[in-house]
XYZ file of C-alpha atoms in Angstrom:
251
model
C 0.036 -0.018 0.001
C 2.927 2.363 0.506
C 3.743 2.462 -3.149
C 0.048 2.286 -4.378
C 0.293 5.704 -5.876
C 3.854 5.259 -7.369
C 3.732 5.360 -11.314
C 6.427 2.776 -11.096
C 4.142 0.258 -9.681
C 1.509 1.081 -12.322
C 4.233 0.582 -15.046
C 4.962 -2.855 -13.682
C 1.187 -3.784 -13.763
C 1.109 -2.653 -17.445
C 4.116 -4.898 -18.238
C 2.417 -7.660 -16.495
C -0.597 -7.193 -18.612
C 1.455 -7.094 -21.696
C 3.950 -9.970 -21.252
C 3.853 -11.300 -17.717
C 2.454 -14.335 -15.839
C 2.039 -15.691 -12.373
C 2.926 -18.683 -10.263
C 0.356 -18.453 -7.451
C 1.676 -21.447 -5.556
C 4.851 -19.689 -5.085
C 3.450 -16.164 -4.762
C 5.610 -15.178 -7.932
C 5.274 -12.804 -10.725
C 7.362 -13.439 -13.852
C 8.064 -10.443 -16.100
C 9.325 -11.303 -19.626
C 11.722 -8.714 -20.491
C 13.526 -9.995 -23.742
C 17.291 -9.335 -24.042
C 19.406 -8.970 -20.980
C 20.544 -5.480 -20.540
C 17.940 -4.384 -23.096
C 15.769 -1.275 -22.780
C 12.798 -3.301 -21.311
C 14.937 -5.285 -18.941
C 16.397 -1.966 -17.736
C 12.980 -0.211 -17.257
C 11.420 -3.134 -15.395
C 14.462 -3.380 -13.034
C 14.329 0.325 -12.426
C 10.613 0.211 -11.745
C 11.114 -2.617 -9.350
C 13.678 -0.788 -7.522
C 11.604 2.265 -7.223
C 9.036 0.297 -5.151
C 11.676 -1.382 -2.961
C 12.000 -4.716 -4.666
C 15.838 -5.315 -5.343
C 15.662 -9.140 -5.333
C 14.454 -9.858 -8.676
C 15.863 -13.401 -9.792
C 17.118 -13.378 -13.357
C 16.026 -16.472 -15.186
C 17.954 -16.817 -18.544
C 17.288 -20.463 -19.289
C 15.779 -19.132 -22.612
C 19.144 -17.483 -23.504
C 20.347 -13.940 -23.127
C 17.686 -12.809 -25.546
C 14.739 -14.163 -23.616
C 15.243 -13.359 -19.976
C 12.675 -13.515 -17.225
C 12.477 -11.528 -13.994
C 11.177 -13.592 -11.166
C 9.759 -11.578 -7.974
C 7.660 -12.290 -5.126
C 4.473 -10.270 -5.623
C 0.697 -10.753 -6.051
C -1.139 -9.504 -9.180
C -3.920 -11.842 -9.164
C -6.790 -9.371 -9.670
C -5.523 -8.850 -13.160
C -5.995 -12.414 -14.133
C -4.163 -15.424 -14.732
C -3.096 -16.660 -18.208
C -2.906 -14.329 -21.273
C -6.520 -14.900 -22.374
C -7.966 -14.115 -19.094
C -6.181 -10.905 -18.278
C -8.269 -7.684 -17.788
C -8.337 -4.557 -15.729
C -10.768 -4.683 -12.667
C -13.705 -2.274 -12.938
C -12.613 -0.497 -9.677
C -9.643 0.766 -11.503
C -11.558 2.639 -14.249
C -11.104 5.823 -12.284
C -7.545 5.646 -11.285
C -5.624 8.993 -11.399
C -4.287 10.259 -14.669
C -0.447 9.798 -13.826
C -1.195 6.097 -12.837
C -3.246 5.516 -15.884
C -0.381 6.885 -18.217
C 2.144 4.673 -16.382
C 0.082 1.469 -16.722
C -0.420 2.110 -20.544
C 3.145 2.909 -21.072
C 4.101 -0.543 -19.326
C 1.556 -2.069 -21.494
C 3.119 -0.640 -24.756
C 6.565 -1.352 -23.473
C 5.955 -5.063 -23.529
C 3.221 -5.877 -26.128
C 3.110 -2.664 -28.201
C 4.676 -1.183 -31.305
C 4.563 2.244 -32.968
C 4.972 3.910 -36.258
C 5.796 7.445 -37.184
C 4.187 9.580 -39.550
C 5.180 8.722 -43.129
C 4.303 8.872 -46.866
C 3.000 5.803 -48.604
C 2.629 6.085 -52.470
C 2.418 9.655 -52.041
C -0.314 9.728 -49.262
C 0.478 10.843 -45.774
C -0.176 8.135 -43.122
C -0.560 9.271 -39.606
C 1.524 8.183 -36.726
C 0.099 5.230 -34.699
C 0.712 2.844 -31.967
C -0.802 -0.423 -31.053
C -0.861 -3.258 -28.587
C -1.788 -6.955 -29.300
C -3.399 -9.392 -27.020
C -5.389 -12.795 -27.152
C -7.540 -11.259 -24.423
C -10.340 -9.213 -26.102
C -11.612 -8.077 -22.532
C -8.204 -6.679 -21.751
C -8.041 -4.584 -24.965
C -11.614 -3.355 -24.475
C -10.589 -2.381 -20.844
C -7.641 -0.439 -22.308
C -9.939 1.081 -24.966
C -12.198 2.611 -22.182
C -9.313 3.866 -20.118
C -7.677 5.763 -23.320
C -11.117 7.631 -23.584
C -10.086 9.556 -20.564
C -6.955 10.640 -22.323
C -8.874 11.844 -25.392
C -7.603 8.909 -27.412
C -9.676 6.352 -29.447
C -8.277 2.962 -29.979
C -10.004 0.870 -32.658
C -9.993 -2.951 -32.119
C -9.563 -5.248 -34.996
C -8.664 -8.912 -35.465
C -5.008 -9.400 -35.844
C -5.107 -13.133 -36.419
C -8.155 -15.429 -36.428
C -6.238 -18.232 -34.922
C -5.956 -21.881 -36.055
C -3.168 -24.144 -37.203
C 0.318 -22.673 -38.039
C 3.675 -23.710 -38.552
C 6.169 -21.836 -36.263
C 9.938 -22.527 -36.255
C 9.131 -25.906 -38.083
C 6.520 -27.020 -35.681
C 2.820 -27.351 -36.253
C 0.851 -25.573 -33.545
C -2.702 -24.364 -32.913
C -2.918 -20.563 -32.285
C -5.565 -18.732 -30.541
C -7.496 -15.746 -31.868
C -5.702 -12.436 -31.525
C -6.647 -8.887 -31.649
C -5.014 -5.541 -31.714
C -5.972 -2.149 -30.445
C -4.697 0.657 -32.601
C -4.494 4.394 -31.795
C -3.957 6.849 -34.840
C -2.873 10.314 -34.510
C -5.228 11.138 -37.268
C -6.004 14.699 -38.484
C -8.344 13.632 -41.200
C -11.910 14.880 -40.108
C -14.410 12.128 -39.620
C -12.138 9.425 -38.493
C -13.140 10.088 -34.736
C -14.140 13.053 -32.831
C -14.631 13.857 -29.101
C -17.681 16.138 -28.426
C -19.834 16.493 -25.279
C -18.170 13.667 -23.346
C -18.614 11.151 -26.223
C -16.479 9.864 -28.869
C -17.935 9.892 -32.471
C -16.443 7.265 -34.811
C -17.082 6.746 -38.518
C -18.856 3.367 -39.346
C -16.701 1.555 -41.844
C -18.923 -1.439 -42.428
C -22.187 -3.150 -41.312
C -23.455 -6.595 -40.875
C -27.054 -7.996 -41.365
C -28.684 -11.058 -39.903
C -31.954 -12.697 -39.680
C -33.694 -11.792 -36.453
C -36.570 -13.901 -35.232
C -37.518 -11.502 -32.428
C -39.143 -8.025 -32.106
C -36.836 -5.228 -32.904
C -37.171 -1.501 -32.546
C -36.412 1.346 -35.029
C -35.684 4.600 -33.267
C -35.940 7.806 -35.289
C -35.482 11.480 -34.763
C -36.843 14.243 -36.949
C -35.208 14.769 -40.380
C -32.059 12.627 -40.612
C -32.810 9.320 -38.629
C -29.616 10.138 -36.520
C -29.662 8.893 -32.835
C -27.176 7.823 -30.134
C -26.928 5.061 -27.452
C -24.233 3.974 -25.258
C -21.770 1.487 -26.928
C -23.848 1.483 -30.076
C -23.167 2.798 -33.525
C -25.445 5.599 -34.857
C -27.257 5.498 -38.208
C -26.859 7.933 -41.018
C -24.718 10.441 -39.004
C -24.043 12.688 -41.990
C -22.377 15.535 -40.125
C -19.370 13.288 -39.117
C -19.004 11.943 -42.701
C -15.601 12.898 -44.202
C -17.564 13.158 -47.534
C -19.314 16.368 -46.172
C -17.274 19.665 -46.154
C -16.170 20.963 -42.709
C -18.222 24.212 -43.393
C -21.268 22.353 -44.212
C -20.913 19.962 -41.292
C -21.263 22.948 -38.973
C -24.418 24.386 -40.322
C -27.629 23.850 -38.090
C -29.014 21.033 -40.296
C -25.974 18.693 -39.615
C -25.236 19.998 -36.079
């Protein structure tokens, strides 16, 4: 409890969410830090020292490029096993510095980034993403990022199934990615009135053998509901000019 408000602890929690696991029988948490002496190894060690843990055991049985740091700690509230990890609902209101540190720890282990660049003459915005086989975890991170004014879109990174890795046939799990883009293109997403408005890219239809309700408002059929896409939201369409989108009709 003495270090509960220390960003170093929350960096470690993020690192655990990204690439750590537990051995409950030993009250042990294992951080996978990659290369010995590498950036992640040094950052995790520094964070551990900051909260008073100076006795991390270095496990290098996987070679110097696959080091694990074993410490006596308990992080069971965040789930065991990669597919069961998630952020407890009670932490959705954590202070911003701690939130930032946790996101940074997650990105340091399971994330990647790309700077702004031109591809075939078109400017592509800078972006970063994290990957996980826990869809619940990415949805939790997505919710937390809204407090930073960031929208992270979740996509399927891999559908899973049989693959050949290093010559071995293995069965992989479905994997998702959460991607945050520093987009300046109007209509990609927009924060307004404590809500995020995201452009609908596709839709799916299904046969429904139950009663459904169609909600309408006057003139343009636009409506809003929590965690639900809106229909025919013309004002946020990139096909509409910025000046016309600000007129009373589309506001």
